[in-house]
Coordinates of C-alpha atoms and ligand atoms in Angstrom, one line a residue:
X1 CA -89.1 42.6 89.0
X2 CA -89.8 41.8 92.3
X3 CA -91.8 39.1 94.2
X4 CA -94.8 41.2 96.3
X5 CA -96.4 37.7 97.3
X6 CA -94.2 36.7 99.8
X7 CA -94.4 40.7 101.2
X8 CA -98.0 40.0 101.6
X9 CA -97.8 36.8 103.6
X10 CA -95.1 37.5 105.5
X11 CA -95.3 41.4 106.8
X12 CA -98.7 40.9 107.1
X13 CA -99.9 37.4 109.0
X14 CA -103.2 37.1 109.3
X15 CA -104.6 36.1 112.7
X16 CA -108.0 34.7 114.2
X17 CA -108.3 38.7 115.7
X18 CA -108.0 39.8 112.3
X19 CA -111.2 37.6 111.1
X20 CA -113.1 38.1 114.3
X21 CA -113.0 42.4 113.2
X22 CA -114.1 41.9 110.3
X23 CA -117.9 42.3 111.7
X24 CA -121.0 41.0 110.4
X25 CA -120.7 39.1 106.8
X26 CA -123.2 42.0 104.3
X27 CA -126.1 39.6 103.3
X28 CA -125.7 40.7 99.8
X29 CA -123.1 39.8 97.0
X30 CA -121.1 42.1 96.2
X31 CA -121.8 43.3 92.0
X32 CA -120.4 45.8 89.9
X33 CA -122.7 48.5 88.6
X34 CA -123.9 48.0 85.0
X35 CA -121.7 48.9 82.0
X36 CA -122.6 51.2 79.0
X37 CA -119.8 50.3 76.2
X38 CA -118.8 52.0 73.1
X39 CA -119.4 50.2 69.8
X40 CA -117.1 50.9 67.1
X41 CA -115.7 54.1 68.5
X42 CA -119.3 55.4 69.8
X43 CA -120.9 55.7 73.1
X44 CA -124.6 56.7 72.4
X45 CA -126.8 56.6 76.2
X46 CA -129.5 58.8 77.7
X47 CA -129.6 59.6 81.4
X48 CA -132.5 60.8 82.6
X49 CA -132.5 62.8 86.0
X50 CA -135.7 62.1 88.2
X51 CA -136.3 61.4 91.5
X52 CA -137.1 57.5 92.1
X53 CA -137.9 54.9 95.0
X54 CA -134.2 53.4 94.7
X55 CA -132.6 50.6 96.6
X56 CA -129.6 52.0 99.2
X57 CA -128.2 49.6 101.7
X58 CA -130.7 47.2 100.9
X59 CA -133.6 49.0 101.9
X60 CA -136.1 51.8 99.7
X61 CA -135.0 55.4 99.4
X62 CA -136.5 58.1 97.6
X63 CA -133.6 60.1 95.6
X64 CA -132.9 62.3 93.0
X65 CA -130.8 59.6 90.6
X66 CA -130.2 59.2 87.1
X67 CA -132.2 56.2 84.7
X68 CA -134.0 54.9 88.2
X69 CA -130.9 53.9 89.8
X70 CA -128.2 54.4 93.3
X71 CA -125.3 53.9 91.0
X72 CA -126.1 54.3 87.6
X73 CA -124.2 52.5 84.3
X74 CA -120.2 52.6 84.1
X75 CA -119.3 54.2 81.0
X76 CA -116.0 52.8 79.0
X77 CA -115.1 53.7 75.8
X78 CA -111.6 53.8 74.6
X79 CA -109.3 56.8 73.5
X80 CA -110.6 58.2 70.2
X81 CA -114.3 57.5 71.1
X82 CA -117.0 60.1 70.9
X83 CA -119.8 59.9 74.1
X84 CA -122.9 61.2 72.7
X85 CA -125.2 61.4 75.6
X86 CA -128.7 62.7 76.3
X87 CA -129.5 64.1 79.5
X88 CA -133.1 64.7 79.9
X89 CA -133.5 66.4 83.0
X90 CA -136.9 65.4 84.6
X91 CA -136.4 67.3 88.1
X92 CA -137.9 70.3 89.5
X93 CA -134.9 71.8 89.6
X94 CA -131.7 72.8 87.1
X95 CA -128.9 70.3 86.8
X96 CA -126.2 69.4 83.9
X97 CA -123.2 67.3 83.3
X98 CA -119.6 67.1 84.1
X99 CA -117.1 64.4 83.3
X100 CA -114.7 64.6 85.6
X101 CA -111.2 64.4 85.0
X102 CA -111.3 64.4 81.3
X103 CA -109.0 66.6 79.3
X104 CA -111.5 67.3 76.7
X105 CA -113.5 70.4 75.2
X106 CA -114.9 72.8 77.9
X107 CA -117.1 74.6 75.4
X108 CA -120.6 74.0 73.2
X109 CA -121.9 70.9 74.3
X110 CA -118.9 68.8 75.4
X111 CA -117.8 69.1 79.2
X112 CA -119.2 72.4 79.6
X113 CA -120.6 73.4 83.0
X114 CA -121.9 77.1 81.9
X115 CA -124.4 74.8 80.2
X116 CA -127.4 74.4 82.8
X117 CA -130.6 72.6 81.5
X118 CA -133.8 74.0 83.1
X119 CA -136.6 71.1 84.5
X120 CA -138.0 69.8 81.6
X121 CA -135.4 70.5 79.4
X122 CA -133.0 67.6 77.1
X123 CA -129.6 69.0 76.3
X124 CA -127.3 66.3 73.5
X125 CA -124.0 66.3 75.2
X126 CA -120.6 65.0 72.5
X127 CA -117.6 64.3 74.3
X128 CA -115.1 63.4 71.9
X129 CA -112.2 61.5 73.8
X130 CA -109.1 62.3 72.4
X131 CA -106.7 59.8 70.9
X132 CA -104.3 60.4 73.4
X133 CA -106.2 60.4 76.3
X134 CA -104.7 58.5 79.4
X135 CA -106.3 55.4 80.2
X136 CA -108.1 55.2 83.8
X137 CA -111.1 55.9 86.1
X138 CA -112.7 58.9 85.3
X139 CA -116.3 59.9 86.8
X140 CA -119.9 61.7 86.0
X141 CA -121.7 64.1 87.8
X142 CA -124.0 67.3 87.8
X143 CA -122.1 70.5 88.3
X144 CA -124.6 73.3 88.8
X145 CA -123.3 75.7 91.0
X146 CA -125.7 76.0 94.4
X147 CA -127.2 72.7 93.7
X148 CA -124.0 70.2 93.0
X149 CA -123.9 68.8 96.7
X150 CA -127.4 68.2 96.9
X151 CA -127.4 66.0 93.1
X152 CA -124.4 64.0 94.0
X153 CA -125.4 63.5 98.1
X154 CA -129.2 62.3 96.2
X155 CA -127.1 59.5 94.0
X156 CA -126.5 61.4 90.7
X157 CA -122.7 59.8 90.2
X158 CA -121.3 57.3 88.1
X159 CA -118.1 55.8 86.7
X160 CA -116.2 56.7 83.7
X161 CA -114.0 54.4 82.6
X162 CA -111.3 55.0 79.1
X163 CA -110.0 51.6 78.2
X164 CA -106.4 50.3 78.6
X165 CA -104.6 51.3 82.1
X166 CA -103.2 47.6 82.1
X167 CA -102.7 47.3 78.5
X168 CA -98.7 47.8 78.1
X169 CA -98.7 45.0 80.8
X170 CA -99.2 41.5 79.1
X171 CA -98.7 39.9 83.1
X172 CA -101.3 42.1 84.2
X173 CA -103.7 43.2 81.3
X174 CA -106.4 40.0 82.0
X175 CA -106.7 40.1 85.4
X176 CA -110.5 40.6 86.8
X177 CA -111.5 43.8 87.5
X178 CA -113.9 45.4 90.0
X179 CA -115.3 49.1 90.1
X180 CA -116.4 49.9 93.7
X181 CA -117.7 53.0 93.7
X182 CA -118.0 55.1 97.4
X183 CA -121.5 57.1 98.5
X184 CA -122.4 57.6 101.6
X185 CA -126.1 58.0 102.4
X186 CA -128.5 60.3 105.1
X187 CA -131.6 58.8 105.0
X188 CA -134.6 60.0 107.1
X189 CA -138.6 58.9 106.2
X190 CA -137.3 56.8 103.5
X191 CA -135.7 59.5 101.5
X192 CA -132.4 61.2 101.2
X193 CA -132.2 64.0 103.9
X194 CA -129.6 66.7 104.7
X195 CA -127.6 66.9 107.6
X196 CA -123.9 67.9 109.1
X197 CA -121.3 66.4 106.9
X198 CA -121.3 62.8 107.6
X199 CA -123.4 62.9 110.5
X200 CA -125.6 59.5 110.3
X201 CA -123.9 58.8 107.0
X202 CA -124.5 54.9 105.3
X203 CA -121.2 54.3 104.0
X204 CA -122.1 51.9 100.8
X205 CA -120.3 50.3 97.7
X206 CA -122.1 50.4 94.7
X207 CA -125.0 51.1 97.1
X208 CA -124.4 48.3 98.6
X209 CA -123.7 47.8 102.1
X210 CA -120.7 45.7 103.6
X211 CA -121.1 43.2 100.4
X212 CA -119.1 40.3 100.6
X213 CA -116.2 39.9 97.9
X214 CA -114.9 36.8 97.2
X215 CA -111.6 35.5 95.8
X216 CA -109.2 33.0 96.0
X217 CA -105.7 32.7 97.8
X218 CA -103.7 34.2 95.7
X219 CA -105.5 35.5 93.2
X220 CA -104.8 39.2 91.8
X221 CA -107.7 41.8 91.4
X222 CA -107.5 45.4 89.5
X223 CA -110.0 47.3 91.8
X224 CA -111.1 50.5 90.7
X225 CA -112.4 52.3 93.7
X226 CA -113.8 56.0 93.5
X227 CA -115.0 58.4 95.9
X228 CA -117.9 59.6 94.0
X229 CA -119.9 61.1 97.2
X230 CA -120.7 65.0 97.6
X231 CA -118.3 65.7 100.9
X232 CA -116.7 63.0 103.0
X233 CA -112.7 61.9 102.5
X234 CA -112.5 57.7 102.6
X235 CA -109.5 56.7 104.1
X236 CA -109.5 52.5 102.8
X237 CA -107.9 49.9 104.7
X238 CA -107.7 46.1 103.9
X239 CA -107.0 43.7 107.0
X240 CA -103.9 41.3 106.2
X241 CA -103.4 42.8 102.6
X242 CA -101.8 46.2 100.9
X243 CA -103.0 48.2 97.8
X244 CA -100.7 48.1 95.3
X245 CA -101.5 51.7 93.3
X246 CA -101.4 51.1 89.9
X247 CA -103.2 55.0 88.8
X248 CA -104.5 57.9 90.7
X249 CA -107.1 60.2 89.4
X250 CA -107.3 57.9 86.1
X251 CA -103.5 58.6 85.7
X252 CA -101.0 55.8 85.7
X253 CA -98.4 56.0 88.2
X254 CA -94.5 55.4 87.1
X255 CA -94.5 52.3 89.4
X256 CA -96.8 50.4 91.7
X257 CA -96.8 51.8 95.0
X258 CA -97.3 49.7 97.9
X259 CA -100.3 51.4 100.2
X260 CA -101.4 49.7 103.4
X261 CA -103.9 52.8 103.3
X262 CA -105.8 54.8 100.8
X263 CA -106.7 58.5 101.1
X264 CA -109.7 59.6 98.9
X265 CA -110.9 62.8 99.2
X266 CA -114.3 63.8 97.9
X267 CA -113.9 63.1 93.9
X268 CA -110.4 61.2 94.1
X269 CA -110.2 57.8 92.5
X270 CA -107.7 55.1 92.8
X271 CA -107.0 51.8 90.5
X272 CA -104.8 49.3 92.6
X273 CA -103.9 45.5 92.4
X274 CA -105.3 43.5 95.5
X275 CA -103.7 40.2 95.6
X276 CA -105.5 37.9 97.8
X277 CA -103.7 36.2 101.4
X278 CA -104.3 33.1 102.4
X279 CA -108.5 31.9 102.7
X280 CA -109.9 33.5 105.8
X281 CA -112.7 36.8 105.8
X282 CA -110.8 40.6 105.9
X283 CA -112.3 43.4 106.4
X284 CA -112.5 46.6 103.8
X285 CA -112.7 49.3 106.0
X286 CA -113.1 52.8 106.3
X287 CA -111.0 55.0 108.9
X288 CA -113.0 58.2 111.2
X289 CA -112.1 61.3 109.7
X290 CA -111.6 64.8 111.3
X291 CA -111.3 67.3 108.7
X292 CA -110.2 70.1 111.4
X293 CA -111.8 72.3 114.1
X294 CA -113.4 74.2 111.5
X295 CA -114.9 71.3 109.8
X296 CA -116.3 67.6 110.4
X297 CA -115.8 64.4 112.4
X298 CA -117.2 61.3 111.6
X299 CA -117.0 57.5 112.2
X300 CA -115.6 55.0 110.3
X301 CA -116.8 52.1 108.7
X302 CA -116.7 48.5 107.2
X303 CA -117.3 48.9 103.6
X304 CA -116.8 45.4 102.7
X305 CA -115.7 41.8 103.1
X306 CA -113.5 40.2 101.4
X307 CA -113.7 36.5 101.9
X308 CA -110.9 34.2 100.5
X309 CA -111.5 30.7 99.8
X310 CA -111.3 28.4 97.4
X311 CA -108.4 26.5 95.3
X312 CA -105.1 28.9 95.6
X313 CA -103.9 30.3 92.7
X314 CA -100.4 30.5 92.2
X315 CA -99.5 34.4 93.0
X316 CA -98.6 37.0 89.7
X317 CA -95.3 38.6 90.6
X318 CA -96.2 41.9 90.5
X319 CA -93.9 44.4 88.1
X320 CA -92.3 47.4 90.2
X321 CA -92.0 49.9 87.5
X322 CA -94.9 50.6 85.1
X323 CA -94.3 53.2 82.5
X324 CA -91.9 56.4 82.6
X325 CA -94.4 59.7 83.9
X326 CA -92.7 63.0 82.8
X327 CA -91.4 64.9 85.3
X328 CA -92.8 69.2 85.0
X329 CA -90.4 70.6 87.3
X330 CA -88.2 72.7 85.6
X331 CA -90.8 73.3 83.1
X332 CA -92.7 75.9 85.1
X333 CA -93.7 79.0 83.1
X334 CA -95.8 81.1 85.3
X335 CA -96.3 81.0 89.4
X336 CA -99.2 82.0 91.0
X337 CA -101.3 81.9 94.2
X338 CA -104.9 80.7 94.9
X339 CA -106.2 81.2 98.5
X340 CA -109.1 79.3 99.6
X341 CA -110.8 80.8 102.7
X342 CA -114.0 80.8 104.4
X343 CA -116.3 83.0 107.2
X344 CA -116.3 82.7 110.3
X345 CA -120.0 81.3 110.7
X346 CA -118.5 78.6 107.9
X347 CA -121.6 79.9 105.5
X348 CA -119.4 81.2 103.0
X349 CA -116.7 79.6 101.4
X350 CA -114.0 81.9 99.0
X351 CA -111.3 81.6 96.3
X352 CA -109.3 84.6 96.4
X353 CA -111.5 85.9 99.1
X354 CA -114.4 86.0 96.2
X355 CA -117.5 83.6 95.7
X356 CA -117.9 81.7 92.6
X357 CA -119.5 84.3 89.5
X358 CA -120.0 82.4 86.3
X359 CA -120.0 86.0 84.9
X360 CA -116.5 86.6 86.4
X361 CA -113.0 85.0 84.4
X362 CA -110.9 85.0 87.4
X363 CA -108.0 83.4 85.9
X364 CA -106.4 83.9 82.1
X365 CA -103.7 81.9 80.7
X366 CA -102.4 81.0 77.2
X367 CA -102.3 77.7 75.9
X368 CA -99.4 75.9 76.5
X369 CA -98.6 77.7 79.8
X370 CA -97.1 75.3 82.3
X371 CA -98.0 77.0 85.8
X372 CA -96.9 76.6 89.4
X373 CA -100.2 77.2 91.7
X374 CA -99.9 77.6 95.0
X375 CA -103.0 76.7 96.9
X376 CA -103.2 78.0 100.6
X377 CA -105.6 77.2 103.2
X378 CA -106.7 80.1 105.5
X379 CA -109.6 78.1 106.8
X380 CA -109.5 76.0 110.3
X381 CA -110.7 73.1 107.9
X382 CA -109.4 70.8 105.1
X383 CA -110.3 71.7 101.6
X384 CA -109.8 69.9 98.4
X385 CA -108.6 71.5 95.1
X386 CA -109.6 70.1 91.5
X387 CA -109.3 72.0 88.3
X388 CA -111.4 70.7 85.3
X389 CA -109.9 69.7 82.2
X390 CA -106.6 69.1 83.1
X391 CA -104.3 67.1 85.5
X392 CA -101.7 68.2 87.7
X393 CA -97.9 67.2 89.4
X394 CA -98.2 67.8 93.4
X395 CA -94.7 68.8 94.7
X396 CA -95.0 70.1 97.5
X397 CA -97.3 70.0 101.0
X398 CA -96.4 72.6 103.8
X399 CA -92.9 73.3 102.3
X400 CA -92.3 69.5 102.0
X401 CA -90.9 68.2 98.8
X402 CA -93.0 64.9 97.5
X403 CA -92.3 62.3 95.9
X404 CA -93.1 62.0 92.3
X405 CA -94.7 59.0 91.0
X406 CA -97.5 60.4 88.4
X407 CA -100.3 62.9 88.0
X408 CA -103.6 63.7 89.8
X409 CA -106.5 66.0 89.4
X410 CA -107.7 66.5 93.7
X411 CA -105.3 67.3 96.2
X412 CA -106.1 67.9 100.0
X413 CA -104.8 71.1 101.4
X414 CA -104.1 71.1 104.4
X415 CA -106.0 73.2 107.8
X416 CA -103.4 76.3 107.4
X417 CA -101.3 75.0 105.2
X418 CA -100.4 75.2 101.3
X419 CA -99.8 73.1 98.4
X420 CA -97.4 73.2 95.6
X421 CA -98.4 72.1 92.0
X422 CA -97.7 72.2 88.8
X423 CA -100.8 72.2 86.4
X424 CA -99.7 71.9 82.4
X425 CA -101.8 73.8 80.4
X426 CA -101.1 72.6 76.8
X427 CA -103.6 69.9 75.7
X428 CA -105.0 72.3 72.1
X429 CA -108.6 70.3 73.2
X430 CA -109.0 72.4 76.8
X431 CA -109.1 75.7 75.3
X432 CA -112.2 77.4 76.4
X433 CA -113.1 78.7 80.0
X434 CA -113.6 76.6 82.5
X435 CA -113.7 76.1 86.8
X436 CA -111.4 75.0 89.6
X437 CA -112.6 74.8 92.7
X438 CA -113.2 72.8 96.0
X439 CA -114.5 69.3 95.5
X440 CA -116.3 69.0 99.0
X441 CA -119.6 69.8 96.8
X442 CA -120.6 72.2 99.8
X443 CA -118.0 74.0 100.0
X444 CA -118.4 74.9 96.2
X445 CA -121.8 75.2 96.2
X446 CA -121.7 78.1 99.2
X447 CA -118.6 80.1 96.6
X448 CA -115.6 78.1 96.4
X449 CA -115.1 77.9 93.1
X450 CA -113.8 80.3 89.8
X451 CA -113.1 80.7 86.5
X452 CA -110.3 80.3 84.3
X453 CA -109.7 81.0 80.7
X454 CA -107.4 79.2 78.3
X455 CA -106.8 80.7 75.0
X456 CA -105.4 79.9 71.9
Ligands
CU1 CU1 -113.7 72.9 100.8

């Protein structure tokens, strides 16, 4: 055990600059979004898809969003819980659902993206969460291939939440929690619009933005922030304070790693502990992002403000290790290569120089194959890989080793570069076929995405 108070206040002083850039207080409050919960192991909801007049930023917005709302309910249910969920989809225009991150079924009418529900149409979803399944912040979304940027850029993302990350912690398990969940808006005429990636993006939280968050010297937060846009990476800072990383991509790290900055890419998630400095106002902040010189720049942002006031509370000492995360190297039973690639107009966008055919099984494997992918960038611009259904170990980025502390289910590849990582295979419940692909949504609605087959 180790004292992480006194790291706070002393490597990081805060100073009158420090308060000065934080920028214009939000007007609004921060809140979380509303919660569906399970009762007695069941999660029964309907989500109905429509467009709406909705409230981003404070002001009205037409969007395509589910129930009527920018960020719709948080969904927690605990391992062994069964979601049954009825999407009804009132668009003009196909759509479906995907849980993101979940190791469970692929098939019938769990997590199945082959499943596309026409306008008009109400499709019963079950999603039965195994027993076993890891504890963290998972997230909902459409998935239909040509039309998945457009959903999620509309508003059509929420939070998924399986009960317990801090639960084998009894110093940790009751302190307050906050989802903030990251969207970025283009609004035009008072409804969402389409334009370059990021350009005239509002950056919000919970649609919300720069809300003000308050807590009190000293006082420890679990914040479970996800980056549930279509295409842009978040890149978090907190003025005077560090994240300290409990879980990644709903998977708990071995130990809590100290971050003065957080890298989301498009459909990442990460739970950390924020424990409060002294009272002044800090900033939440947003870095610019330049995604190569095939791809994107855009500005940063203030997401939020964190205001600390109040009585001080005396500091948790925060625990170093959290629980042991096995280790696949030397596990490996198969090594392949996925190439991600695009045209040179940027129109296109390939896996293995092919566009996505839900006809097509690129991939086969049998289940309990533990495989080393390597994922290589061709393109001029940064790409992220996520594979449905199951997590993965990263261990390597441009031929350097990393460091191990847990799992994850996105990982950046680099502009000409490759990544190393080992994806197990062996959960019985992912048998089926399923997709990996690029999780900037446009990128994988213009191809880059395939098919892979797990079988028995
Ligand atoms: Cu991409």
């Amino acid at each position: 055990m180790m004292k992480l108070r006194a790291a706070v206040l002393l490597a990081l002083p805060v100073t009158a600059s420090d308060a000065r850039d934080a920028g214009p207080a939000g007007p609004e409050t921060f809140r979380d979004p509303a919660v569906a919960a399970s009762h007695d192991g069941v999660l029964a909801l309907t989500l109905a898809a429509g467009r709406a007049t909705v409230d981003v930023a404070g002001r009205p917005v037409l969007a395509a969003v589910y129930n009527g709302s920018y960020v719709p309910p948080t969904l927690r249910v605990h391992p062994g819980d069964v979601i049954r969920l009825r999407l009804v989809n009132a668009l003009d225009e196909t759509t479906n659902l995907h849980m993101h991150g979940l190791a469970v079924s692929p098939v019938a009418n769990s997590d199945n993206v082959f499943l596309h529900l026409a306008p008009g149409r109400t499709q019963d979803y079950e999603i039965r969460i195994p027993a076993t399944h890891p504890p963290g912040l998972y997230w909902y979304h459409p998935h239909p291939h040509g039309r998945s940027d457009d959903q999620v850029r509309n508003g059509m993302s929420g939070a998924l939440i399986i009960e317990g990350l801090l639960d084998p912690f009894p110093e940790l398990r009751d302190v307050p929690e906050h989802v903030l969940l990251l969207k970025d808006a283009q609004i035009g005429d008072g409804k969402i619009v389409r334009r370059g990636i990021g350009d005239d993006a509002v950056r919000t939280v919970n649609g919300m933005r720069n809300p003000t968050i308050t807590l009190r010297p000293g006082e420890t937060e679990l914040w479970r922030i996800g980056n549930v846009g279509a295409d842009l990476y978040y890149v978090l800072t907190l003025e005077g304070h560090r994240f300290y990383e409990v879980a990644r991509d709903g998977h708990r790290l071995a130990r809590l790693v100290p971050k003065r900055q957080l890298l989301l890419e498009p459909g990442a998630r990460a739970e950390v502990l924020v424990q409060a400095a002294g009272p002044g106002t800090y900033a939440l902040r947003t870095a610019g992002f330049d995604t190569g010189p095939q791809g994107n720049h855009y500005p940063g942002a203030v997401l939020a403000t964190v205001r600390v006031e109040g009585a001080a509370i005396p500091p948790l000492t925060l625990p170093e290790r959290l629980l042991p995360v096995p280790d696949l190297r030397n596990q490996v039973t198969h090594r392949r290569t996925i190439v991600f690639s695009e045209s040179a107009d940027g129109d296109t966008f390939f896996v293995d120089g092919r566009t996505f055919d839900p006809n097509r099984t690129d991939t086969r494997l049998k289940l309990g194959a533990i495989e080393e992918w390597t994922i290589r960038n061709e393109s001029g611009e940064l790409h992220d890989f996520h594979i449905h259904q199951t997590h993965f170990q990263v261990t390597e980025v441009n031929g350097v080793e990393q460091t191990f502390d847990g799992y994850q289910d996105i990982v950046n590849v680099p502009v000409h570069g490759e990544v190393k990582v080992i994806i197990p295979f062996t959960d019985p419940v992912i048998v089926g076929r399923f997709v990996y692909h690029c999780h900037l949504l446009s990128h994988e609605d213009k191809g880059m995405m395939a098919t892979i087959e797990v079988t028995p």
